[in-house]
mmCIF file of C-alpha atoms and ligand atoms in Angstrom:
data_model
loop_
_atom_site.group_PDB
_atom_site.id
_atom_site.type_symbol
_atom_site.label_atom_id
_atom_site.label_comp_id
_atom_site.label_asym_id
_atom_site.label_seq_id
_atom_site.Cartn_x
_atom_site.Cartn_y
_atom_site.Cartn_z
ATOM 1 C CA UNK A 1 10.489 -29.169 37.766
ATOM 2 C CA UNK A 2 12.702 -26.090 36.433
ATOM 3 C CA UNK A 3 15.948 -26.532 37.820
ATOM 4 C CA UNK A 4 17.590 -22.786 38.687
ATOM 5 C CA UNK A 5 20.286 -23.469 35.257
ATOM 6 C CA UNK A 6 17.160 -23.777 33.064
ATOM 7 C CA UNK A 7 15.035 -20.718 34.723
ATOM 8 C CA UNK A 8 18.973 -18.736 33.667
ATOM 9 C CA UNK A 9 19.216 -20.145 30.483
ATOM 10 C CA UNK A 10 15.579 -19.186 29.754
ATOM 11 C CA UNK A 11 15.884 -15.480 30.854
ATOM 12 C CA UNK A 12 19.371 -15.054 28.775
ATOM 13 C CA UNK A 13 17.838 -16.287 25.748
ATOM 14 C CA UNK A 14 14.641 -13.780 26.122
ATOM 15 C CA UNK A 15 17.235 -11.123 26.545
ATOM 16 C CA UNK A 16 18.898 -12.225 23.856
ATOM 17 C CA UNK A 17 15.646 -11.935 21.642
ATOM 18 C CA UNK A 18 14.537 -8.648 23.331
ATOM 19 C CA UNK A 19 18.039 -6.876 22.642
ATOM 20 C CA UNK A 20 18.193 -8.795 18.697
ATOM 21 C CA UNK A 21 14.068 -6.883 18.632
ATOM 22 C CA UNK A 22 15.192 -4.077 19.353
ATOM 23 C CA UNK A 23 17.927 -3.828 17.261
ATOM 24 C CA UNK A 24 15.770 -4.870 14.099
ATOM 25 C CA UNK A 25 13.314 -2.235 15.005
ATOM 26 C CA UNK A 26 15.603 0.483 14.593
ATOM 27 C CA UNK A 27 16.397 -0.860 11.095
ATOM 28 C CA UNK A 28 14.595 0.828 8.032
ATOM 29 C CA UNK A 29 14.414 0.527 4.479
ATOM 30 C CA UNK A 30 14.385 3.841 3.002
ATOM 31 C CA UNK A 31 13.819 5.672 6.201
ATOM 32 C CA UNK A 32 12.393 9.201 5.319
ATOM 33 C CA UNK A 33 14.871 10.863 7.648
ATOM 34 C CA UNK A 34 17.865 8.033 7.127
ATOM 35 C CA UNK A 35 20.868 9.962 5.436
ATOM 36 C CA UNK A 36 23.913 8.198 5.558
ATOM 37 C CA UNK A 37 25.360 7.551 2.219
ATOM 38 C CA UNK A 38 22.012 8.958 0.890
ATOM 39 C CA UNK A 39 23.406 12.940 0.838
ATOM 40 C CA UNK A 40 21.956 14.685 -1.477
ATOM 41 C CA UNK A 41 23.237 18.324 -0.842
ATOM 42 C CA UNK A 42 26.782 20.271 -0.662
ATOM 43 C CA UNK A 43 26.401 21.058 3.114
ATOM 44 C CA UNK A 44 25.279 17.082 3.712
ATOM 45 C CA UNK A 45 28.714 16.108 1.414
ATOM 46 C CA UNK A 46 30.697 18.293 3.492
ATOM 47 C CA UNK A 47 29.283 17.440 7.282
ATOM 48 C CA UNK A 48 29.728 13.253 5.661
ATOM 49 C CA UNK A 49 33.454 13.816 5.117
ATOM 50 C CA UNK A 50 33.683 15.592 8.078
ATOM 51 C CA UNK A 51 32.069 12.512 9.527
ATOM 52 C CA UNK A 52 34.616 10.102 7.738
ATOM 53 C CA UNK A 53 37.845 11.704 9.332
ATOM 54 C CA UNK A 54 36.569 11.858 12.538
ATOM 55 C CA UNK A 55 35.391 8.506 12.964
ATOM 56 C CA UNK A 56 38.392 6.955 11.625
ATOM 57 C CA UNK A 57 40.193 8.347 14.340
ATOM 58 C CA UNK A 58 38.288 7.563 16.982
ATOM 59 C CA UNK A 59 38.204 4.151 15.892
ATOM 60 C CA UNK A 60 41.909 4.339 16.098
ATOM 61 C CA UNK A 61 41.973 5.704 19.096
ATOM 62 C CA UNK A 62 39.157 2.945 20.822
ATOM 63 C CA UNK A 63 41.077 0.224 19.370
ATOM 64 C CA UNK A 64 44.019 1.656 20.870
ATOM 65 C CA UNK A 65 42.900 2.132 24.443
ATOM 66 C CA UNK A 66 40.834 -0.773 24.634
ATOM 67 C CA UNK A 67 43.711 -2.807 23.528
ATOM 68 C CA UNK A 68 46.218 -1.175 25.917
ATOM 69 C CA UNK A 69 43.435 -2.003 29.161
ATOM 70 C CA UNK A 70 42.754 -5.215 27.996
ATOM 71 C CA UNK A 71 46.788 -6.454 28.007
ATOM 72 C CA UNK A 72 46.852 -4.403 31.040
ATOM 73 C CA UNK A 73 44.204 -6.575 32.400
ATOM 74 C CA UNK A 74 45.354 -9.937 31.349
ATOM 75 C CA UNK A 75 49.692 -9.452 31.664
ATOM 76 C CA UNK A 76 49.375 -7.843 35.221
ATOM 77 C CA UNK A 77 46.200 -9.658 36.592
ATOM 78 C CA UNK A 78 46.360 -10.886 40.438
ATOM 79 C CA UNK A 79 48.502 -14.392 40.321
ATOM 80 C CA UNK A 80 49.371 -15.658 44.067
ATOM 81 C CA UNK A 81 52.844 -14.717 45.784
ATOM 82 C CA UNK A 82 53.404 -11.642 42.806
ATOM 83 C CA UNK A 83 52.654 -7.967 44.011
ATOM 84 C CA UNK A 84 51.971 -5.197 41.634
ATOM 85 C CA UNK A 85 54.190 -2.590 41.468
ATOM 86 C CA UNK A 86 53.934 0.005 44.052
ATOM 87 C CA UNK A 87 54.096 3.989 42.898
ATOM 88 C CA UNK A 88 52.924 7.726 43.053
ATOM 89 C CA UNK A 89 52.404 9.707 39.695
ATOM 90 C CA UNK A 90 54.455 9.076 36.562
ATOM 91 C CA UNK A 91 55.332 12.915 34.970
ATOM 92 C CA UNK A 92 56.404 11.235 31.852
ATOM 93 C CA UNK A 93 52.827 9.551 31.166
ATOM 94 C CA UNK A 94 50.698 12.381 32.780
ATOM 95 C CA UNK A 95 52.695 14.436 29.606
ATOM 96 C CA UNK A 96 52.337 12.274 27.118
ATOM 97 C CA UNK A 97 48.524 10.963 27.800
ATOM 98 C CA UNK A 98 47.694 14.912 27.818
ATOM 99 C CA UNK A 99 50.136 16.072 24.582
ATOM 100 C CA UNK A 100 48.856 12.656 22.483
ATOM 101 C CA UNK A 101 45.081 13.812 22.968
ATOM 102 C CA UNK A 102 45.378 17.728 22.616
ATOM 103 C CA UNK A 103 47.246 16.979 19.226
ATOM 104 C CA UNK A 104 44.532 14.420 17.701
ATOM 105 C CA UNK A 105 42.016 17.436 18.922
ATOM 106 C CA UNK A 106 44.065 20.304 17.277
ATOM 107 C CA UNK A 107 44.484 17.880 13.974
ATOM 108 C CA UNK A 108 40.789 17.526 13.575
ATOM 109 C CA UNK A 109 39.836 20.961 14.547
ATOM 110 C CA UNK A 110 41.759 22.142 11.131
ATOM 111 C CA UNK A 111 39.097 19.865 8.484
ATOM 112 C CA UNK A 112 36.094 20.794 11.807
ATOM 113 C CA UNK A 113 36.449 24.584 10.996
ATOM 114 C CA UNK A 114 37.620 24.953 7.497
ATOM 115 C CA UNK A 115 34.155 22.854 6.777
ATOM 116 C CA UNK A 116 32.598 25.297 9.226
ATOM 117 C CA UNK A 117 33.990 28.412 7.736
ATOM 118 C CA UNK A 118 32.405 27.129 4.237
ATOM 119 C CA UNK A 119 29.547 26.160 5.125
ATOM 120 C CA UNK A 120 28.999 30.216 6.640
ATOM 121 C CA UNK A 121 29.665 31.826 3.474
ATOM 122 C CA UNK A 122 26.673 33.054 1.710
ATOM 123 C CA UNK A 123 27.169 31.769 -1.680
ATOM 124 C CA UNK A 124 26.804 35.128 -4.627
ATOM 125 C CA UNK A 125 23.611 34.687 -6.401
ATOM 126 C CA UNK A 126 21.888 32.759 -3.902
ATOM 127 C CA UNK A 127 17.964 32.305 -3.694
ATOM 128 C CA UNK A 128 16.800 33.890 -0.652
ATOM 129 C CA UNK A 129 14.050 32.734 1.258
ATOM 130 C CA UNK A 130 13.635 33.393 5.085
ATOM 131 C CA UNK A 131 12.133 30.521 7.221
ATOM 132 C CA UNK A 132 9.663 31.108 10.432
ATOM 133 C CA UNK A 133 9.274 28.060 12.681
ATOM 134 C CA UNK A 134 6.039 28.242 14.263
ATOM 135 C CA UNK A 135 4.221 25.946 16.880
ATOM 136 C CA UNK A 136 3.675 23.822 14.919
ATOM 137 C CA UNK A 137 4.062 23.877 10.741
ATOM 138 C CA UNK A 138 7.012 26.256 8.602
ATOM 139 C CA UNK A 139 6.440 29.835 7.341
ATOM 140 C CA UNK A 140 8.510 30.391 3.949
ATOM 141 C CA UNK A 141 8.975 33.863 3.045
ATOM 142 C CA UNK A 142 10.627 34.269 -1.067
ATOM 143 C CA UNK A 143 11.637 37.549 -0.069
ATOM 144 C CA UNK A 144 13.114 38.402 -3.473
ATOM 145 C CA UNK A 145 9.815 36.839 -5.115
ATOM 146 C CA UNK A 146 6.890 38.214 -3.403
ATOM 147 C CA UNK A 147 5.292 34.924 -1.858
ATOM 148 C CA UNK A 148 5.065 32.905 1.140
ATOM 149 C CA UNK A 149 4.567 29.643 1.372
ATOM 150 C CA UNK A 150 4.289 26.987 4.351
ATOM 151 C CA UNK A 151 5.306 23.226 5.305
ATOM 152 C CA UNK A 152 6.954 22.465 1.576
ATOM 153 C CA UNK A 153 9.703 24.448 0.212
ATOM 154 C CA UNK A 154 10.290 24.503 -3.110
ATOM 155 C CA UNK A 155 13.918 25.053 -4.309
ATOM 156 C CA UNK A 156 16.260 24.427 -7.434
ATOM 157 C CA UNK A 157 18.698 21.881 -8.075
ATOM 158 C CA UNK A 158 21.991 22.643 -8.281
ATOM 159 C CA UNK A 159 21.611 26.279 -7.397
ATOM 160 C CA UNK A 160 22.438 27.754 -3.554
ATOM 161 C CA UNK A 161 19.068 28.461 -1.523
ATOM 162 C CA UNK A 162 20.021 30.894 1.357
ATOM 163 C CA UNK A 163 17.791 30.367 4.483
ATOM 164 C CA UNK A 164 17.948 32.793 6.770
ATOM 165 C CA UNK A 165 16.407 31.470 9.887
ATOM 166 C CA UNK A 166 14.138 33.349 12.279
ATOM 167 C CA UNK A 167 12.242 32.893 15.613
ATOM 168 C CA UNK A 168 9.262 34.508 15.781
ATOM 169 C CA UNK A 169 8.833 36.587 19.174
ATOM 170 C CA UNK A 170 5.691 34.906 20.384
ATOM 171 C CA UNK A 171 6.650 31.418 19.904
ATOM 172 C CA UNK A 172 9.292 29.197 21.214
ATOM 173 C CA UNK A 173 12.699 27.698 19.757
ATOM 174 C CA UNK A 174 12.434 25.159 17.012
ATOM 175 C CA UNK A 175 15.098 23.819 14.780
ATOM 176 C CA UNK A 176 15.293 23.249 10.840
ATOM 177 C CA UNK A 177 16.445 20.191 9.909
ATOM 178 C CA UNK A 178 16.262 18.376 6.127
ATOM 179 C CA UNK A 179 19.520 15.688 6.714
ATOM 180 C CA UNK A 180 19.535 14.267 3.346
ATOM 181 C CA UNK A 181 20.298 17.928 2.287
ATOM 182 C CA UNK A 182 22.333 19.925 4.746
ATOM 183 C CA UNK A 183 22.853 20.539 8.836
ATOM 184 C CA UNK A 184 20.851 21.602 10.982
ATOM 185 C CA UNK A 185 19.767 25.066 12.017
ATOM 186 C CA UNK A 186 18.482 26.420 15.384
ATOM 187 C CA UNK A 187 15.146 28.687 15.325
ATOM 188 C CA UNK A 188 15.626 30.875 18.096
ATOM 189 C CA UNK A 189 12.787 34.263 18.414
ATOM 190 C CA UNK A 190 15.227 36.916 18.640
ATOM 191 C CA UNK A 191 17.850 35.429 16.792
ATOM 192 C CA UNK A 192 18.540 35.429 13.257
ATOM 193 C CA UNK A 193 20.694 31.899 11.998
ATOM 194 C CA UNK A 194 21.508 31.097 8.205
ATOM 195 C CA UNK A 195 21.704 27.896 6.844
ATOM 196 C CA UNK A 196 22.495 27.152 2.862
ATOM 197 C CA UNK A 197 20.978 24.966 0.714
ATOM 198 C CA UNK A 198 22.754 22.971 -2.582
ATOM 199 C CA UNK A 199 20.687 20.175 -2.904
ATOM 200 C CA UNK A 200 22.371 17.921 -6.248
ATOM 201 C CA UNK A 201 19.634 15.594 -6.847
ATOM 202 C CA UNK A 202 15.739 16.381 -7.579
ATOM 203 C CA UNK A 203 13.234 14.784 -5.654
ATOM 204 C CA UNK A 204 11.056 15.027 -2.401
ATOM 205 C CA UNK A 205 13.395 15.404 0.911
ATOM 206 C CA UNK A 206 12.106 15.190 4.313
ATOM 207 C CA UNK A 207 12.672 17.453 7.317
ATOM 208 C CA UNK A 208 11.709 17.494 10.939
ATOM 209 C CA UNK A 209 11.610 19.924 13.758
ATOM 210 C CA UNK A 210 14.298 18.868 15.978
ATOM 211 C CA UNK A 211 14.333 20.969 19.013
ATOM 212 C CA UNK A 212 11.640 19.936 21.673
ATOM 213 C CA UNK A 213 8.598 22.995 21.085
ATOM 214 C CA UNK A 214 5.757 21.423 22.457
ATOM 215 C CA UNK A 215 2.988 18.901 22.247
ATOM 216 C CA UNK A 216 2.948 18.528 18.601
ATOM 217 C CA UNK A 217 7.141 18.885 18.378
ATOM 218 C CA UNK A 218 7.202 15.123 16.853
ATOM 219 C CA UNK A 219 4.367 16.562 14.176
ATOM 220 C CA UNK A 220 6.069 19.267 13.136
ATOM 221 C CA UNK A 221 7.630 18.110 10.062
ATOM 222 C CA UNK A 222 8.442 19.586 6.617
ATOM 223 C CA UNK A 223 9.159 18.754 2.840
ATOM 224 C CA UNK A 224 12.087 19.770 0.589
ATOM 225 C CA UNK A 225 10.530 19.924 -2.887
ATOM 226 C CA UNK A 226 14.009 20.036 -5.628
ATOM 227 C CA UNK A 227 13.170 21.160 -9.016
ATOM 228 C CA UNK A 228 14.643 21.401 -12.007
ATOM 229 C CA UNK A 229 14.985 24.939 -13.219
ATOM 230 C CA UNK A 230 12.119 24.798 -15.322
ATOM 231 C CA UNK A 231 9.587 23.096 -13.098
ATOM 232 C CA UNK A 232 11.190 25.621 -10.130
ATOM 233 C CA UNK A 233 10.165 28.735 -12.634
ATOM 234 C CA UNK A 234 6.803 27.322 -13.276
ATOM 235 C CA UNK A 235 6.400 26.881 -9.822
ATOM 236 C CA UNK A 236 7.719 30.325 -8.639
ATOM 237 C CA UNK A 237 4.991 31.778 -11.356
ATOM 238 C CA UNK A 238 2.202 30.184 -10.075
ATOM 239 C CA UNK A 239 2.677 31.014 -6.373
ATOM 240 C CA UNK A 240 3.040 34.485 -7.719
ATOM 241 C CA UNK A 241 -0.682 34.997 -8.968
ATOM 242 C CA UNK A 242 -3.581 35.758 -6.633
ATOM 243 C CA UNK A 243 -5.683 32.841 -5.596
ATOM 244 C CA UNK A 244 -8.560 31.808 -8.059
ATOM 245 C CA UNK A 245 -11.862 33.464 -7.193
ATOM 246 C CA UNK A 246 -14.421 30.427 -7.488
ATOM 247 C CA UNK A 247 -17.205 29.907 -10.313
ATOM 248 C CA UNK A 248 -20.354 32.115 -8.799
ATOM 249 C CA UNK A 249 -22.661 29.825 -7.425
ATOM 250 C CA UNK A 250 -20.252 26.686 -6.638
ATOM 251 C CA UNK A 251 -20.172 25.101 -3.477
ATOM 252 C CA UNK A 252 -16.321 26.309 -3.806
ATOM 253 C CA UNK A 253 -17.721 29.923 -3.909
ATOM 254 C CA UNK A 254 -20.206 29.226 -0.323
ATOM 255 C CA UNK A 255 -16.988 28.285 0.990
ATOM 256 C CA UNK A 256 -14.697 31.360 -0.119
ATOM 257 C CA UNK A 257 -18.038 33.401 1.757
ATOM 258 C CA UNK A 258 -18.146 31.650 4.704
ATOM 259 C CA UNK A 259 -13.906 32.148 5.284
ATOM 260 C CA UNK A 260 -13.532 35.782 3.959
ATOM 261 C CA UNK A 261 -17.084 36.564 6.671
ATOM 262 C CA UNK A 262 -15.905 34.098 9.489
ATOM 263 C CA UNK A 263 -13.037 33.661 11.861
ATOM 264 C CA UNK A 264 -10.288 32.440 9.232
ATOM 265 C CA UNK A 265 -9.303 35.572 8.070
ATOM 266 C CA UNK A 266 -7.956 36.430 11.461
ATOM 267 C CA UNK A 267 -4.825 34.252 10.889
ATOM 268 C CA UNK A 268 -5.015 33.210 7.540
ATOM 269 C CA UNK A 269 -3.722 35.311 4.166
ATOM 270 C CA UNK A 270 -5.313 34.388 0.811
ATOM 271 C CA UNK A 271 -3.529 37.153 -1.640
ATOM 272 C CA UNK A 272 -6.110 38.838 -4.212
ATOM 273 C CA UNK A 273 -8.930 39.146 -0.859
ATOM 274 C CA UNK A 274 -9.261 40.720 2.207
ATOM 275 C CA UNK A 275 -7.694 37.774 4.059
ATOM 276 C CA UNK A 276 -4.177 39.228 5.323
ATOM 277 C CA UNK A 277 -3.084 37.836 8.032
ATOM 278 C CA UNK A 278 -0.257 36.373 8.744
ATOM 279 C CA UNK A 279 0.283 34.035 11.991
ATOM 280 C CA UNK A 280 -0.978 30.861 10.386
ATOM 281 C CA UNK A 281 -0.357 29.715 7.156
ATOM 282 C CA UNK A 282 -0.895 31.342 3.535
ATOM 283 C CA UNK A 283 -3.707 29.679 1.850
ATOM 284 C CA UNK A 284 -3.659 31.067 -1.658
ATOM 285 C CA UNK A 285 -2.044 28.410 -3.033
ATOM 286 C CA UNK A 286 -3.059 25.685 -0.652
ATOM 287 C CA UNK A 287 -4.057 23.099 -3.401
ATOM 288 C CA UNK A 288 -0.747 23.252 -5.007
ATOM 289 C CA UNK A 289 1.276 21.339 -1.482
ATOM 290 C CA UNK A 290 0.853 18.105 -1.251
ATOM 291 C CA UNK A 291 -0.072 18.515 2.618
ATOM 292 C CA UNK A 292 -1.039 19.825 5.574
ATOM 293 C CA UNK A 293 -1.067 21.431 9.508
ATOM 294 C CA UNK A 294 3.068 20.868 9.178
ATOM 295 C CA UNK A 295 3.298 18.675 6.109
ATOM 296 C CA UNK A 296 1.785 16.018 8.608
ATOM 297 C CA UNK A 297 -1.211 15.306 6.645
ATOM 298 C CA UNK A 298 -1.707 14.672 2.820
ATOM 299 C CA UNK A 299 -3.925 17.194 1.172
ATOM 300 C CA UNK A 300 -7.602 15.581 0.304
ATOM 301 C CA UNK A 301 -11.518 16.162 1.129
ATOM 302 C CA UNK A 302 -11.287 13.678 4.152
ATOM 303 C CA UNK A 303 -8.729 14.994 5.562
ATOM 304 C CA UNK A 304 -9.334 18.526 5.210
ATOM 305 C CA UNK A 305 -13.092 17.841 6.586
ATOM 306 C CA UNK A 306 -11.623 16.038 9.741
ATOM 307 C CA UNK A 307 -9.319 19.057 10.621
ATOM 308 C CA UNK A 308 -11.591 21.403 9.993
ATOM 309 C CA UNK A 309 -13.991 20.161 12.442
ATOM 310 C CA UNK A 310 -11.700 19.652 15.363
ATOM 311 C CA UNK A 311 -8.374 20.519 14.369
ATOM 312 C CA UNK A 312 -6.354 19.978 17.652
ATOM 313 C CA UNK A 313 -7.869 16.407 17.362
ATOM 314 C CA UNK A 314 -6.206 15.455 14.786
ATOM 315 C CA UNK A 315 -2.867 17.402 15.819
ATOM 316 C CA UNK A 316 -2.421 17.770 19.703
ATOM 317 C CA UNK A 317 -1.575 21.448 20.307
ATOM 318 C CA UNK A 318 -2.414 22.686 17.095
ATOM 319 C CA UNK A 319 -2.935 26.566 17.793
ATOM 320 C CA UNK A 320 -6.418 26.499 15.487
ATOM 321 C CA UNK A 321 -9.219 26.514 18.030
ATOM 322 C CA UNK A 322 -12.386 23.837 17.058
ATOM 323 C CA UNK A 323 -14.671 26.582 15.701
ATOM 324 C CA UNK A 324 -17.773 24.112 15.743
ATOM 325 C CA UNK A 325 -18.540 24.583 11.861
ATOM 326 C CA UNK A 326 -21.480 22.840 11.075
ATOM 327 C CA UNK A 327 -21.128 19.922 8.276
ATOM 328 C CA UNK A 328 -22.517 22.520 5.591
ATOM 329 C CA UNK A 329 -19.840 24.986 6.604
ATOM 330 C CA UNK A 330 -17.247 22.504 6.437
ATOM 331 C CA UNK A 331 -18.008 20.768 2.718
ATOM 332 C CA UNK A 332 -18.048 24.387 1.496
ATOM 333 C CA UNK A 333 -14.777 25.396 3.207
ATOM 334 C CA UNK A 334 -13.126 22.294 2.082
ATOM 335 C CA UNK A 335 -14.520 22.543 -1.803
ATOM 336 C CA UNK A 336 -12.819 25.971 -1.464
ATOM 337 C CA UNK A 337 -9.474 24.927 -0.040
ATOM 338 C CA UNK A 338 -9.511 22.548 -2.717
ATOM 339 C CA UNK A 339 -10.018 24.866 -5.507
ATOM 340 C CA UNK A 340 -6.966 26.729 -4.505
ATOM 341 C CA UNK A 341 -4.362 25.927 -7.078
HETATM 342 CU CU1 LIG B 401 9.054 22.782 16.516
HETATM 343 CU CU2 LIG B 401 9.853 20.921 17.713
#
């Protein structure tokens, strides 16, 4: 029979195990959104020393508190026949507990807005690109350039990216976030934010929306996409062409019918046709990202075939209605998507 010590010791150790669970489950190797120690970008540097100072002081200050209660506790705990001492107020204290605080604050506010103040300026030269957060994938706008492209951004390394941030009226507040490379910046329609970009490494950096928008909030991600100079020119050029027109005759070319005569061209822009419009993403280059629907979905036939037959399926939310294509439509759609380069 369980005696009551056993049935105790038994639910402390599950505890145990259930706290130690979830403390390994929040552990990740290589987390695409992990960041500390992993900055990769000026504005990422600067918020991580920023980071540094402040902690260190606050881990001062805890160890200094804590210690102070805990003697507290221990010297004057209850012991028989001893009262504690009797009193009203101390002025002396009440002055120094509120002078010792409002001078840690005023120390740290000089590093909190100098690093503020820098990270504002708009650095001379900068590439500008202005960013659209829609429910629920990323409208990029190379203003200086000509193009727009959505879900990956592609930027230079070691060169300032300026992002001017808008809201667009008939959506809701999102917010830009790539940690590995910089802050984060609200997306507010009717407001206009900035936020810079200096990534120092190449590579692939991941974002995510990080303001509540909706059902598909958690699958509104993005991609960072840091190129060298080079590749970043190459890049630029190819966005800047037209989109491909299709071999006559190809399946690809059924396809680039049935969109420019259906329902796609209400939303959808493909430059070099009649498709010009601009509330979902631009498809001209839609072969050349890596994904999809808010960089939530790698770019192939499968999964282009599953989203275009019930897209708010795959991606709760999604503002592209199920158009109930038929499987002919579909294959020809998707061999045109595909052929856009
Ligand atoms: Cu957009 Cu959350």
């Amino acid at each position: 029979m369980k005696t009551p010590k056993t049935a105790w010791n038994r639910a402390r150790s599950a505890a145990l195990i259930g706290a130690l669970a979830l403390l390994a489950g929040a552990c990740a190797e290589d987390a695409p959104l992990d960041f500390l120690n992993k900055q990769a970008g000026r504005g990422a540097e600067r918020a991580d020393q920023l980071w540094d100072i402040t902690f260190l002081v606050a881990v001062v200050v805890f160890v200094l508190v804590e210690g102070a209660l805990v003697f507290a506790l221990f010297r004057f705990r209850h012991r028989p026949g001893r009262e504690a001492a009797q009193f009203h107020g101390n002025t002396r204290v009440e002055i120094v507990l509120t002078l010792v605080p409002a001078l840690i604050l005023a120390a740290l506010a000089v590093p909190t807005i100098k690093t503020i103040f820098d990270l504002a300026e708009d650095p001379p030269g900068a590439l500008q690109v202005k960013v659209i957060g829609r429910q629920f994938w990323w409208e990029y706008q190379y203003t200086d350039l000509g193009f727009t492209a959505a879900n990956e951004l592609h930027i230079p390394v070691d060169k300032a990216t300026r992002l001017t941030i808008e809201g667009a009226s008939d959506d809701v507040i999102h917010s830009f976030s790539v940690p590995r490379l910089a802050g984060t910046q609200d997306v507010v329609p009717g407001r206009i934010n900035f936020l810079t970009l200096e990534p120092t490494k190449e590579g692939e950096f991941f974002g995510q929306c990080k303001e509540y928008c909706g059902l598909s909030h958690a699958n509104m991600r993005l991609r960072v996409i840091v190129q060298s100079e080079s590749e970043f020119e190459q890049w630029v050029a190819e966005q800047s062409e037209d989109a491909a027109a299709p071999p006559e005759g190809s399946l690809a070319a059924q396809g680039r019918e049935a969109l420019l005569d259906g329902q796609c061209i209400n939303c959808h822009a493909i430059q070099g046709t009649e498709a010009q419009a601009t509330i979902a993403p631009d498809l001209t280059h839609f072969a050349a990202r890596g994904t999809f629907a808010g960089a939530m979905f790698e770019v192939n036939e499968r999964n282009l075939a599953r989203w275009l037959a019930n897209p708010p399926a795959m991606k709760p939310g999604a503002r592209m209605p199920d158009y109930g294509l038929s499987q002919d439509e579909i294959d020809a759609l998707v061999a045109y998507l595909l052929s856009l380069e």
